[in-house]
Amino acid sequence: MTPGPHERTHHGPVVHDWAVVPLPGTDFDPVPHRLLHEEPVARVRLPHGEGHAWLVTRYEDVKLISADPRMSRALTVGRPLPSTTPHTLAPAGGVGRADPPEHTRLRRLIAPTFGRRRIAALREHTERRAQAFLLDLVETGPPTDIAESFIGPLSAAVVAELLGVPAADLDRVQTWRAGLLSHDTTADAGEAVKREIAGYFADLARHRADRPADDLISELAAARAAGELSGPELVSMAVMLTLNGLDAVRNIVATMVYVLLTHPDQTAKLRAEPGRLPRAVDELLRYIPQRNGVGMPRIATADIEVGGVTVRAGETVHVFYPAANRDPAVFTDPDRLDLARDGAPHLAFGHGAHYCAGARLARMEAEIMLGALLRRLPGLALAIPPERIAWRTGTVNRGPDTLPVTW
Ligand code: HEM
């Protein structure tokens, strides 16, 4: 592989240009892949923002950076740091961009909603919903775009209910989501969408403060009344959870279905032994590069040694979880899908204090959707050749635009 355009800075290594071009299917971005093998702590320039950042790709190094309390998210607020998108995705005041003690307080407020007990209770309900969706599909008959007829609407319904977003508002919220999660949205347009969505959730929270229901927005409104979080924090939390809940699961589960249908031998074994599904879901999470480019960076508050490099206080660091999941030091034959793989945990949900708040929910949804599809539609297959599937371009999360299937 040829190195991209690069230059030497006054004080150190080469700066690599990471253009972050959209890729089809599960193709792994060649830039972080090469860096993982050749320069696991490298300086990169990204399509947006100013200057360069460190990019950390090896499993142990990614864990070290993401668990180090000397790496700050709060310091990233309001700075034009190297980024994949022209506007900053995560709202200031949100969990993604807070440090302790604010971060700890915010995570505690949502922990019960995404905890073991509530998700277990939601499981049965989600299972019934999945069955109802599939009954409709079977009645209508193939082919169908399974991403839009099953995975998208089911995951949207689950998160909307958990949060307390009325079903009638989902279309509007989906439009804001598309605007925020597009690489083509300019900084100004991004701010305008953020204002709209913030206004929506502020209104909804006011409404629930007066008339509480059994949902997260009502709980957050009560916490706000008790002085446990501010108005802007409440809104940021709702926005962050909605965006993740609506987009991440739809895209990754649709990609999981694509991977299963393009690996028929392994999928046949999984069908024969459904008890292996949880492990298979984890392998799919490890294997699928779920996003274009990197998410939110961290800023070092002290000099930190990582992978033989000294990151200086004040410097920006990005970790790339999908690369860590392909680290040959941790995973044997890492670029190969092996649904029976057992071993080190993947980092698809991140690591450390910012570990995905919705991981348990996302896993549960993936298991239910894949399990239901494998069980109810034994003849499930792609309705068009895999190379003709259109993949989303210019978006943060990777996934198929449409996934036509038949059975
Ligand atoms: C399979 C789907 C999903 C994947 C792969 C995923 C992955 C991730 C990753 C990599 C992070 C960032 C870790 C970091 O900042 O270092 C994250 C954070 C987060 N995710 Fe997820 N996520 C998924 C689904 C969800 C869902 C369904 C929700 C909630 C409805 C959710 C809520 C969050 C929140 C709130 C954070 C920020 C946590 C914090 O900064 O403390 N995610 N997720």
Coordinates of C-alpha atoms and ligand atoms in Angstrom, one line a residue:
M1 CA 0.0 0.0 0.0
T2 CA 1.4 3.4 -0.9
P3 CA 1.5 6.0 1.9
G4 CA -0.8 9.0 1.4
P5 CA 0.6 12.5 1.0
H6 CA 2.5 13.5 4.1
E7 CA 5.0 16.0 5.4
R8 CA 7.4 16.3 8.2
T9 CA 6.7 18.9 11.0
H10 CA 9.3 21.0 12.7
H11 CA 9.2 18.8 15.8
G12 CA 8.5 15.3 14.9
P13 CA 7.1 12.6 12.7
V14 CA 5.4 12.6 9.4
V15 CA 1.8 13.9 9.3
H16 CA -0.4 11.6 7.3
D17 CA -3.5 12.9 5.5
W18 CA -6.5 10.8 6.3
A19 CA -9.1 11.8 3.7
V20 CA -11.8 9.5 5.1
V21 CA -13.5 8.4 1.8
P22 CA -16.7 6.4 2.0
L23 CA -16.2 2.7 1.6
P24 CA -18.6 0.0 0.6
G25 CA -19.6 -3.0 2.7
T26 CA -17.2 -3.9 5.4
D27 CA -14.1 -2.7 3.5
F28 CA -11.6 -1.5 6.0
D29 CA -10.2 2.0 5.5
P30 CA -6.7 1.5 4.2
V31 CA -5.2 4.5 6.1
P32 CA -5.8 3.4 9.7
H33 CA -5.2 -0.2 8.6
R34 CA -1.7 0.7 7.4
L35 CA -1.0 2.8 10.4
L36 CA -2.0 0.0 12.8
H37 CA 0.6 -2.2 11.2
E38 CA 3.3 0.4 10.5
E39 CA 2.9 3.4 12.8
P40 CA 0.4 2.6 15.6
V41 CA 0.7 6.1 17.1
A42 CA 0.8 8.5 14.2
R43 CA 0.1 12.1 13.4
V44 CA -2.8 12.6 11.1
R45 CA -4.6 15.5 9.4
L46 CA -8.4 15.0 9.0
P47 CA -10.8 16.5 6.4
H48 CA -11.9 19.2 8.8
G49 CA -10.6 21.2 11.8
E50 CA -7.2 22.8 12.3
G51 CA -3.8 21.2 12.7
H52 CA -3.1 17.6 13.3
A53 CA -3.9 15.0 15.9
W54 CA -2.4 11.8 17.2
L55 CA -4.2 8.7 15.9
V56 CA -3.9 5.6 18.1
T57 CA -4.8 2.3 16.5
R58 CA -3.4 -0.6 18.6
Y59 CA -5.6 -2.5 21.0
E60 CA -3.5 -2.0 24.2
D61 CA -2.7 1.7 23.3
V62 CA -6.4 2.5 22.5
K63 CA -7.3 1.0 25.9
L64 CA -4.6 2.9 27.7
I65 CA -5.7 6.3 26.2
S66 CA -9.4 5.8 26.6
A67 CA -9.0 4.8 30.3
D68 CA -6.5 7.5 31.2
P69 CA -8.2 10.2 33.4
R70 CA -5.6 12.6 32.2
M71 CA -7.2 12.6 28.7
S72 CA -9.9 15.3 28.7
R73 CA -13.1 15.6 26.7
A74 CA -14.3 18.8 28.3
L75 CA -11.2 20.6 26.9
T76 CA -12.4 19.8 23.3
V77 CA -15.4 22.1 23.6
G78 CA -15.3 25.2 21.4
R79 CA -12.0 24.3 19.6
P80 CA -11.6 23.7 15.9
L81 CA -9.8 20.3 16.4
P82 CA -9.0 17.9 13.6
S83 CA -12.3 16.2 12.8
T84 CA -14.1 13.9 10.3
T85 CA -17.2 16.3 10.1
P86 CA -17.3 20.1 9.5
H87 CA -19.4 20.6 12.7
T88 CA -18.9 19.0 16.1
L89 CA -21.4 16.2 16.5
A90 CA -21.6 15.8 20.2
P91 CA -23.3 18.7 21.9
A92 CA -21.3 20.6 24.5
G93 CA -22.7 19.8 27.9
G94 CA -23.4 16.2 26.8
V95 CA -21.8 13.0 28.3
G96 CA -19.5 12.6 25.4
R97 CA -17.8 15.9 26.0
A98 CA -17.7 16.0 29.8
D99 CA -15.0 15.0 32.4
P100 CA -15.6 13.9 36.0
P101 CA -17.2 14.9 38.2
E102 CA -19.8 16.2 35.6
H103 CA -19.4 13.1 33.5
T104 CA -19.9 10.7 36.4
R105 CA -23.0 12.6 37.5
L106 CA -24.6 12.5 34.0
R107 CA -23.8 8.8 33.5
R108 CA -25.4 8.0 36.9
L109 CA -28.6 9.7 35.9
I110 CA -29.1 7.4 32.8
A111 CA -27.5 4.3 34.3
P112 CA -30.8 2.7 35.5
T113 CA -32.5 3.1 32.1
F114 CA -29.7 1.2 30.3
G115 CA -28.9 -1.2 33.2
R116 CA -29.3 -4.9 33.3
R117 CA -32.8 -5.0 34.9
R118 CA -34.5 -2.5 32.5
I119 CA -33.0 -4.0 29.4
A120 CA -33.9 -7.5 30.5
A121 CA -37.5 -6.2 31.0
L122 CA -37.5 -4.6 27.6
R123 CA -36.2 -7.8 25.9
E124 CA -39.5 -9.6 25.9
H125 CA -41.4 -6.6 24.7
T126 CA -38.8 -6.1 21.9
E127 CA -39.1 -9.8 21.0
R128 CA -42.9 -9.5 20.6
R129 CA -42.5 -6.4 18.5
A130 CA -40.0 -8.1 16.2
Q131 CA -42.3 -11.1 15.7
A132 CA -45.2 -8.7 14.8
F133 CA -43.0 -6.9 12.3
L134 CA -41.9 -10.2 10.7
L135 CA -45.5 -11.4 10.5
D136 CA -46.4 -8.3 8.5
L137 CA -43.4 -8.9 6.2
V138 CA -44.2 -12.5 5.6
E139 CA -47.8 -11.6 4.8
T140 CA -46.6 -8.9 2.3
G141 CA -44.0 -11.3 0.8
P142 CA -40.5 -10.8 -0.6
P143 CA -38.6 -8.9 -1.6
T144 CA -38.2 -6.2 1.0
D145 CA -35.6 -3.6 2.0
I146 CA -35.0 -5.2 5.4
A147 CA -33.1 -2.1 6.7
E148 CA -36.2 0.1 6.2
S149 CA -39.0 -2.3 6.8
F150 CA -37.7 -4.1 9.9
I151 CA -34.4 -3.0 11.4
G152 CA -34.8 0.8 11.2
P153 CA -38.4 1.0 12.4
L154 CA -37.9 -1.6 15.2
S155 CA -34.8 0.1 16.6
A156 CA -36.4 3.5 16.3
A157 CA -39.6 2.3 18.1
V158 CA -37.5 0.8 20.9
V159 CA -35.4 3.8 21.7
A160 CA -38.3 6.2 21.2
E161 CA -40.3 4.3 23.8
L162 CA -37.4 4.1 26.2
L163 CA -36.8 7.8 26.0
G164 CA -40.4 8.9 25.6
V165 CA -40.3 10.4 22.1
P166 CA -43.9 10.2 20.8
A167 CA -44.2 8.0 17.7
A168 CA -45.8 10.8 15.8
D169 CA -42.6 12.9 16.2
L170 CA -40.2 10.3 14.9
D171 CA -40.2 11.4 11.3
R172 CA -39.2 14.9 12.3
V173 CA -36.5 13.6 14.6
Q174 CA -35.2 11.3 11.8
T175 CA -34.8 14.4 9.6
W176 CA -32.7 16.2 12.2
R177 CA -30.7 13.0 12.7
A178 CA -29.9 12.8 9.0
G179 CA -28.8 16.4 9.0
L180 CA -26.6 16.1 12.0
L181 CA -25.0 12.8 11.0
S182 CA -24.1 13.9 7.4
H183 CA -20.5 14.9 6.5
D184 CA -22.0 17.3 4.0
T185 CA -23.8 19.4 6.6
T186 CA -21.9 22.7 7.0
A187 CA -21.0 24.1 10.4
D188 CA -23.8 26.7 10.2
A189 CA -26.4 24.3 9.1
G190 CA -25.3 21.8 11.8
E191 CA -25.8 24.6 14.4
A192 CA -29.2 25.3 13.0
V193 CA -30.3 21.7 13.2
K194 CA -28.9 21.5 16.8
R195 CA -31.0 24.5 17.8
E196 CA -34.1 22.9 16.3
I197 CA -33.6 19.6 18.0
A198 CA -32.7 21.3 21.3
G199 CA -35.9 23.3 21.2
Y200 CA -37.9 20.2 20.6
F201 CA -36.4 18.3 23.5
A202 CA -36.6 21.3 25.8
D203 CA -40.4 21.5 25.0
L204 CA -40.8 17.8 25.5
A205 CA -39.1 17.9 28.9
R206 CA -41.3 20.8 30.0
H207 CA -44.3 18.8 29.1
R208 CA -43.1 15.7 31.0
A209 CA -42.2 17.8 34.0
D210 CA -45.9 18.6 34.3
R211 CA -47.2 15.2 33.2
P212 CA -44.6 12.6 34.0
A213 CA -44.7 9.2 32.1
D214 CA -42.6 6.0 32.6
D215 CA -39.7 7.1 30.4
L216 CA -36.2 8.6 30.5
I217 CA -37.2 12.2 29.5
S218 CA -39.6 12.2 32.5
E219 CA -36.8 11.0 34.8
L220 CA -34.4 13.6 33.5
A221 CA -37.1 16.3 33.9
A222 CA -37.5 15.2 37.5
A223 CA -33.7 15.3 38.0
R224 CA -33.7 18.8 36.5
A225 CA -36.4 19.9 38.9
A226 CA -34.3 18.5 41.8
G227 CA -31.3 20.4 40.6
E228 CA -29.3 17.3 39.5
L229 CA -28.7 18.5 36.0
S230 CA -29.1 21.7 34.0
G231 CA -31.5 22.4 31.2
P232 CA -28.8 22.4 28.5
E233 CA -27.4 19.1 30.0
L234 CA -30.9 17.5 29.8
V235 CA -31.3 18.5 26.2
S236 CA -27.8 17.4 25.2
M237 CA -28.4 14.0 26.8
A238 CA -31.7 13.5 25.0
V239 CA -30.1 14.5 21.6
M240 CA -27.1 12.2 22.1
L241 CA -29.3 9.2 23.1
T242 CA -31.7 9.8 20.2
L243 CA -29.0 10.1 17.6
N244 CA -27.2 7.0 18.8
G245 CA -30.4 5.0 19.3
L246 CA -31.8 5.8 15.9
D247 CA -28.7 5.6 13.7
A248 CA -26.1 3.3 15.2
V249 CA -28.3 0.2 15.7
R250 CA -30.1 0.5 12.3
N251 CA -26.8 0.7 10.4
I252 CA -24.8 -1.9 12.3
V253 CA -27.6 -4.5 12.5
A254 CA -28.3 -4.0 8.7
T255 CA -24.5 -4.5 8.1
M256 CA -24.6 -7.6 10.3
V257 CA -27.4 -9.1 8.2
Y258 CA -25.3 -8.3 5.0
V259 CA -22.2 -10.0 6.6
L260 CA -24.3 -13.1 7.6
L261 CA -25.8 -13.4 4.1
T262 CA -22.4 -13.1 2.4
H263 CA -20.9 -15.8 4.7
P264 CA -23.5 -18.6 4.2
D265 CA -21.4 -21.4 5.6
Q266 CA -20.8 -19.7 9.0
T267 CA -24.5 -18.6 9.0
A268 CA -25.7 -22.1 8.4
K269 CA -23.8 -23.3 11.5
L270 CA -25.3 -20.4 13.5
R271 CA -28.8 -21.3 12.4
A272 CA -28.2 -24.9 13.5
E273 CA -26.9 -23.7 16.9
P274 CA -28.8 -20.6 17.9
G275 CA -27.2 -20.6 21.3
R276 CA -24.1 -19.3 19.7
L277 CA -25.8 -16.1 18.7
P278 CA -24.5 -13.8 21.5
R279 CA -20.9 -14.8 20.7
A280 CA -21.6 -14.3 17.0
V281 CA -23.0 -10.8 17.6
D282 CA -19.8 -9.9 19.5
E283 CA -17.7 -11.2 16.6
L284 CA -19.8 -9.1 14.2
L285 CA -19.3 -6.1 16.4
R286 CA -15.6 -6.7 16.3
Y287 CA -15.4 -7.3 12.6
I288 CA -17.6 -4.5 11.2
P289 CA -15.9 -1.1 10.8
Q290 CA -19.0 0.7 11.9
R291 CA -18.0 4.3 11.2
N292 CA -16.3 6.5 8.7
G293 CA -13.4 8.2 10.3
V294 CA -13.0 8.9 14.0
G295 CA -15.4 10.2 16.6
M296 CA -14.6 12.7 19.4
P297 CA -11.0 13.4 20.2
R298 CA -9.4 13.8 23.7
I299 CA -6.9 16.4 24.8
A300 CA -3.9 15.4 27.0
T301 CA -3.7 17.3 30.3
A302 CA -0.2 15.9 30.9
D303 CA 2.7 14.3 29.0
I304 CA 1.6 10.7 28.3
E305 CA 3.6 7.8 27.0
V306 CA 1.8 5.6 24.5
G307 CA 3.2 3.1 22.1
G308 CA 6.7 4.5 22.4
V309 CA 5.6 8.1 21.7
T310 CA 5.2 11.0 24.1
V311 CA 2.0 12.8 23.7
R312 CA 2.5 16.3 25.1
A313 CA 0.1 18.1 27.4
G314 CA -2.3 20.1 25.2
E315 CA -2.1 17.8 22.2
T316 CA -5.1 16.2 20.6
V317 CA -5.5 12.4 20.4
H318 CA -8.0 10.3 18.5
V319 CA -8.4 6.6 19.1
F320 CA -9.8 4.4 16.3
Y321 CA -11.7 1.5 17.9
P322 CA -12.3 -0.4 14.7
A323 CA -8.5 -0.6 14.1
A324 CA -8.0 -1.9 17.7
N325 CA -10.5 -4.6 16.8
R326 CA -8.2 -5.8 14.0
D327 CA -5.0 -5.8 16.1
P328 CA -3.1 -9.1 15.3
A329 CA -1.4 -9.0 18.7
V330 CA -4.8 -9.7 20.2
F331 CA -7.0 -11.4 17.6
T332 CA -5.7 -14.3 15.5
D333 CA -6.2 -13.7 11.8
P334 CA -8.0 -10.4 12.7
D335 CA -9.3 -9.5 9.2
R336 CA -11.2 -12.8 9.0
L337 CA -14.8 -13.2 10.3
D338 CA -15.1 -16.1 12.7
L339 CA -18.5 -16.3 14.3
A340 CA -17.2 -18.9 16.8
R341 CA -14.3 -16.7 17.9
D342 CA -13.6 -16.7 21.6
G343 CA -11.1 -14.5 23.3
A344 CA -10.3 -10.9 24.1
P345 CA -13.3 -8.5 24.3
H346 CA -13.7 -6.2 21.3
L347 CA -13.7 -2.4 21.6
A348 CA -16.6 -1.6 19.3
F349 CA -18.4 0.1 22.2
G350 CA -15.3 2.0 23.3
H351 CA -13.5 1.6 26.6
G352 CA -13.1 3.4 29.9
A353 CA -15.4 6.1 31.3
H354 CA -16.9 6.9 27.9
Y355 CA -17.8 3.3 27.2
C356 CA -21.1 3.2 25.2
A357 CA -24.0 3.9 27.5
G358 CA -26.3 1.9 25.2
A359 CA -24.2 -1.2 24.7
R360 CA -26.5 -3.5 26.6
L361 CA -29.5 -2.2 24.7
A362 CA -27.7 -2.4 21.3
R363 CA -26.6 -6.0 22.0
M364 CA -30.1 -7.0 23.0
E365 CA -31.6 -5.4 19.9
A366 CA -29.0 -7.1 17.6
E367 CA -29.6 -10.5 19.2
I368 CA -33.4 -10.2 18.9
M369 CA -33.4 -9.0 15.3
L370 CA -30.8 -11.5 14.0
G371 CA -32.4 -14.3 16.0
A372 CA -35.8 -13.6 14.7
L373 CA -34.6 -13.3 11.1
L374 CA -32.7 -16.6 11.2
R375 CA -35.5 -18.4 12.8
R376 CA -38.5 -17.0 11.0
L377 CA -37.0 -16.7 7.5
P378 CA -34.8 -19.8 6.9
G379 CA -34.4 -19.0 3.2
L380 CA -33.3 -15.4 3.8
A381 CA -30.9 -14.2 1.1
L382 CA -29.8 -11.0 -0.6
A383 CA -32.2 -10.1 -3.4
I384 CA -29.5 -8.5 -5.5
P385 CA -25.8 -9.3 -6.0
P386 CA -23.8 -8.0 -3.0
E387 CA -21.7 -5.7 -5.2
R388 CA -24.9 -3.9 -6.2
I389 CA -25.9 -2.9 -2.7
A390 CA -25.7 0.9 -2.2
W391 CA -23.8 2.0 0.9
R392 CA -24.4 5.2 2.7
T393 CA -21.9 7.9 1.8
G394 CA -21.1 11.1 3.6
T395 CA -22.4 9.8 6.9
V396 CA -20.8 9.2 10.3
N397 CA -22.1 5.7 10.7
R398 CA -21.5 3.2 7.9
G399 CA -24.4 1.0 6.7
P400 CA -26.3 0.0 3.6
D401 CA -28.6 2.6 2.1
T402 CA -31.0 -0.2 1.3
L403 CA -30.7 -3.9 1.9
P404 CA -33.0 -5.8 -0.5
V405 CA -33.6 -9.3 0.7
T406 CA -35.8 -12.3 -0.3
W407 CA -36.7 -15.6 1.3
Ligands
HEM1 C1 -24.3 -1.2 18.0 C2 -24.6 0.0 18.2 C3 -23.6 1.0 18.9 C4 -22.3 1.1 18.8 C5 -21.3 0.3 18.0 C6 -21.9 2.2 19.8 C7 -20.6 2.6 20.0 C8 -20.2 3.6 20.8 C9 -18.9 4.1 20.9 C10 -17.7 3.6 20.2 C11 -18.9 5.1 21.8 C12 -17.8 6.1 22.1 C13 -16.9 5.8 23.2 C14 -15.9 7.0 23.4 O1 -16.4 8.1 23.3 O2 -14.7 6.7 23.5 C15 -20.3 5.3 22.2 C16 -20.7 6.2 23.2 C17 -22.0 6.4 23.5 N1 -23.1 5.6 23.1 FE1 -23.0 4.1 21.8 N2 -23.0 2.6 20.4 C18 -24.1 2.0 19.9 C19 -25.4 2.1 20.3 C20 -25.8 3.0 21.2 C21 -27.2 3.2 21.7 C22 -28.4 2.3 21.2 C23 -27.2 4.2 22.6 C24 -28.4 4.7 23.4 C25 -29.6 4.8 23.0 C26 -25.9 4.7 22.7 C27 -25.5 5.7 23.6 C28 -24.2 6.1 23.7 C29 -23.8 7.2 24.6 C30 -24.8 8.1 25.4 C31 -22.5 7.4 24.5 C32 -21.6 8.4 25.2 C33 -21.0 7.8 26.5 C34 -20.1 8.7 27.2 O3 -19.4 9.6 26.6 O4 -20.0 8.6 28.4 N3 -25.1 3.9 21.9 N4 -21.1 4.3 21.6

